Tab-separated table of C-alpha atoms in Angstrom:
chain	number	residue	atom	x	y	z
M	36	MET	CA	-37.981	-24.676	-22.146
M	37	SER	CA	-34.643	-23.319	-21.011
M	38	ASP	CA	-33.732	-19.700	-20.313
M	39	TYR	CA	-30.323	-20.361	-21.910
M	40	ASP	CA	-29.880	-18.854	-25.370
M	41	ASP	CA	-27.508	-20.927	-27.536
M	42	SER	CA	-26.883	-17.944	-29.790
M	43	PHE	CA	-25.394	-15.811	-27.012
M	44	GLU	CA	-21.988	-14.357	-27.871
M	45	PRO	CA	-19.857	-12.379	-25.425
M	46	ALA	CA	-19.948	-8.614	-26.027
M	47	GLY	CA	-16.222	-8.521	-26.935
M	48	SER	CA	-16.304	-11.324	-29.508
M	49	HIS	CA	-16.168	-8.891	-32.460
M	50	VAL	CA	-13.561	-6.476	-31.100
M	51	ASP	CA	-10.502	-6.123	-33.346
M	52	LEU	CA	-7.326	-6.247	-31.252
M	53	SER	CA	-4.875	-6.555	-34.141
M	54	ASP	CA	-3.552	-3.010	-33.547
M	55	PHE	CA	-2.008	-4.330	-30.314
M	56	ASP	CA	-0.251	-7.389	-31.775
M	57	ASP	CA	3.232	-5.802	-31.970
M	58	ASP	CA	3.020	-4.276	-28.481
M	59	PHE	CA	1.672	-7.523	-27.032
M	60	SER	CA	4.565	-9.577	-28.364
M	61	SER	CA	7.144	-7.314	-26.694
M	62	ALA	CA	5.220	-6.582	-23.462
M	63	GLU	CA	6.454	-8.178	-20.247
M	64	ALA	CA	3.926	-9.355	-17.705
M	65	PRO	CA	4.384	-7.629	-14.337
M	66	SER	CA	5.942	-9.577	-11.494
M	67	PHE	CA	3.645	-10.319	-8.589
M	68	ASP	CA	6.393	-11.805	-6.439
M	69	GLU	CA	6.572	-10.612	-2.861
M	70	VAL	CA	8.751	-7.600	-2.159
M	71	PRO	CA	11.908	-9.060	-0.580
M	72	ASP	CA	12.716	-8.632	3.107
M	73	GLY	CA	14.386	-5.355	4.024
M	74	LYS	CA	13.805	-1.740	5.018
M	75	TYR	CA	11.489	0.366	2.879
M	76	GLN	CA	10.151	3.876	2.680
M	77	VAL	CA	6.397	3.595	2.263
M	78	ARG	CA	3.234	5.688	2.272
M	79	ILE	CA	0.029	4.426	3.853
M	80	ASP	CA	-2.118	4.053	0.748
M	81	ALA	CA	-5.183	2.437	2.325
M	82	VAL	CA	-6.254	1.223	5.738
M	83	ARG	CA	-9.445	-0.453	6.892
M	84	LEU	CA	-10.915	-2.478	9.711
M	85	ASP	CA	-11.836	-6.069	8.933
M	86	ARG	CA	-12.077	-9.488	10.587
M	87	SER	CA	-9.514	-12.296	10.608
M	88	GLN	CA	-10.322	-15.906	9.709
M	89	ARG	CA	-10.870	-16.505	13.430
M	90	ASP	CA	-13.266	-13.530	13.468
M	91	ASP	CA	-10.908	-11.299	15.484
M	92	PRO	CA	-10.961	-7.615	14.520
M	93	MET	CA	-7.921	-6.462	12.576
M	94	ILE	CA	-6.427	-3.452	10.842
M	95	LYS	CA	-5.514	-4.082	7.200
M	96	TRP	CA	-2.748	-1.774	5.983
M	97	ASP	CA	-1.841	-1.242	2.311
M	98	LEU	CA	1.617	0.315	2.153
M	99	LEU	CA	2.963	1.734	-1.115
M	100	VAL	CA	6.753	1.646	-1.567
M	101	ILE	CA	7.773	5.221	-2.495
M	102	ALA	CA	11.536	4.901	-3.009
M	103	GLY	CA	14.115	2.435	-4.246
M	104	PRO	CA	14.039	-0.360	-6.797
M	105	HIS	CA	10.625	-1.602	-5.607
M	106	GLN	CA	8.959	1.811	-5.881
M	107	GLY	CA	5.293	1.474	-6.767
M	108	ARG	CA	4.944	-2.007	-5.251
M	109	HIS	CA	2.645	-2.738	-2.320
M	110	ILE	CA	3.391	-4.295	1.042
M	111	PHE	CA	0.459	-5.451	3.131
M	112	LYS	CA	0.249	-5.656	6.911
M	113	ASN	CA	-2.561	-7.210	8.918
M	114	SER	CA	-2.689	-6.198	12.568
M	115	VAL	CA	-4.969	-8.691	14.322
M	116	ILE	CA	-6.452	-7.184	17.465
M	117	THR	CA	-6.357	-9.486	20.469
M	118	PRO	CA	-5.558	-8.730	24.110
M	119	ALA	CA	-2.024	-10.097	23.591
M	120	ALA	CA	-1.470	-8.062	20.399
M	121	LEU	CA	-2.969	-4.796	21.675
M	122	PRO	CA	0.393	-3.343	22.873
M	123	TYR	CA	1.836	-3.856	19.357
M	124	VAL	CA	-1.195	-2.298	17.682
M	125	LYS	CA	-0.988	0.648	20.067
M	126	GLY	CA	2.719	0.969	19.248
M	127	ASP	CA	1.969	1.080	15.506
M	128	LEU	CA	-0.645	3.782	16.040
M	129	LYS	CA	1.821	5.754	18.163
M	130	THR	CA	4.482	5.428	15.433
M	131	VAL	CA	2.129	6.831	12.803
M	132	GLY	CA	1.171	9.655	15.157
M	133	LEU	CA	-2.450	8.761	15.882
M	134	GLN	CA	-3.560	9.456	19.424
M	135	LEU	CA	-6.907	8.069	20.517
M	136	ALA	CA	-8.899	8.886	23.640
M	137	LYS	CA	-10.560	5.457	23.274
M	138	PHE	CA	-9.535	2.570	21.024
M	139	SER	CA	-13.129	2.354	19.772
M	140	ASP	CA	-12.595	5.796	18.159
M	141	LEU	CA	-10.260	4.199	15.593
M	142	SER	CA	-13.003	3.406	13.071
M	143	GLY	CA	-13.794	7.119	12.739
M	144	ARG	CA	-10.134	8.104	12.423
M	145	LEU	CA	-8.895	5.745	9.680
M	146	GLU	CA	-8.756	8.562	7.130
M	147	ASP	CA	-6.248	10.353	9.389
M	148	LEU	CA	-3.819	7.477	8.724
M	149	LEU	CA	-3.689	7.946	4.944
M	150	ASN	CA	-0.675	9.428	3.134
M	151	ILE	CA	1.644	9.111	6.120
M	152	ASN	CA	5.223	8.223	5.175
M	153	LEU	CA	7.001	5.556	7.184
M	154	GLU	CA	10.203	3.581	7.287
M	155	ILE	CA	9.268	-0.067	7.718
M	156	THR	CA	11.070	-3.375	7.988
M	157	LYS	CA	9.692	-6.462	6.278
M	158	ARG	CA	10.952	-9.746	7.736
M	159	THR	CA	9.999	-13.303	6.794
M	160	ARG	CA	10.608	-16.324	9.018
M	161	GLY	CA	9.379	-19.592	7.586
M	162	ASP	CA	5.829	-19.130	6.349
M	163	TYR	CA	5.235	-15.947	8.351
M	164	THR	CA	5.941	-12.387	7.279
M	165	ASN	CA	6.029	-9.497	9.721
M	166	VAL	CA	6.008	-5.825	8.845
M	167	TYR	CA	7.329	-3.458	11.518
M	168	PHE	CA	6.677	0.296	11.578
M	169	ASN	CA	10.106	1.745	12.450
M	170	LYS	CA	9.407	5.471	12.321
M	171	ARG	CA	7.511	8.216	10.605
M	172	ILE	CA	9.620	9.992	7.973
M	173	GLN	CA	9.653	13.127	5.868
M	174	ILE	CA	10.577	12.684	2.213
M	175	ALA	CA	12.503	15.598	0.680
M	176	GLY	CA	10.242	17.622	-1.596
M	177	ASP	CA	7.142	15.869	-0.296
M	178	ASP	CA	4.415	18.143	1.000
M	179	SER	CA	2.278	15.365	2.460
M	180	ARG	CA	1.156	15.442	6.058
M	181	SER	CA	4.045	13.404	7.396
M	182	HIS	CA	6.421	15.064	9.812
M	183	SER	CA	9.119	14.173	12.259
M	184	ASP	CA	8.351	12.994	15.760
M	185	ASP	CA	9.630	16.165	17.413
M	186	GLY	CA	6.120	17.575	17.894
M	187	VAL	CA	6.752	20.618	15.687
M	188	PRO	CA	4.107	20.742	12.913
M	189	PHE	CA	6.429	22.534	10.432
């Protein structure tokens, strides 16, 4: 005897969607194309530590475009942590304003990286895309934690 029940119907099989027919016919599916190369104003929306395919530690950045025609779109940056890449990772952390006594303290400080506004450059060469943190920025009318690099907190 099988545990499979031939009379099973999915829970949504009797849901009436006809009220959405007109809206559905005129709705446009969102574009999931990559944001084109260029400079962008972004906010760090999420950041986490993970592992690369080669099992190297890495920082995964989710950057939300906050201005311009691509506002609301996401740009992703993966910073793989290797001895050769460590100066670049340290430079990114310096650009966002995070100072660490020890690099191993990063996992406990990831929340400090959220909601920081940056100017970035996205550049693609062949199959590879690089995202560079240019500088921390202040957006007019924005009361988030971002500030200029002059050391003055206000």
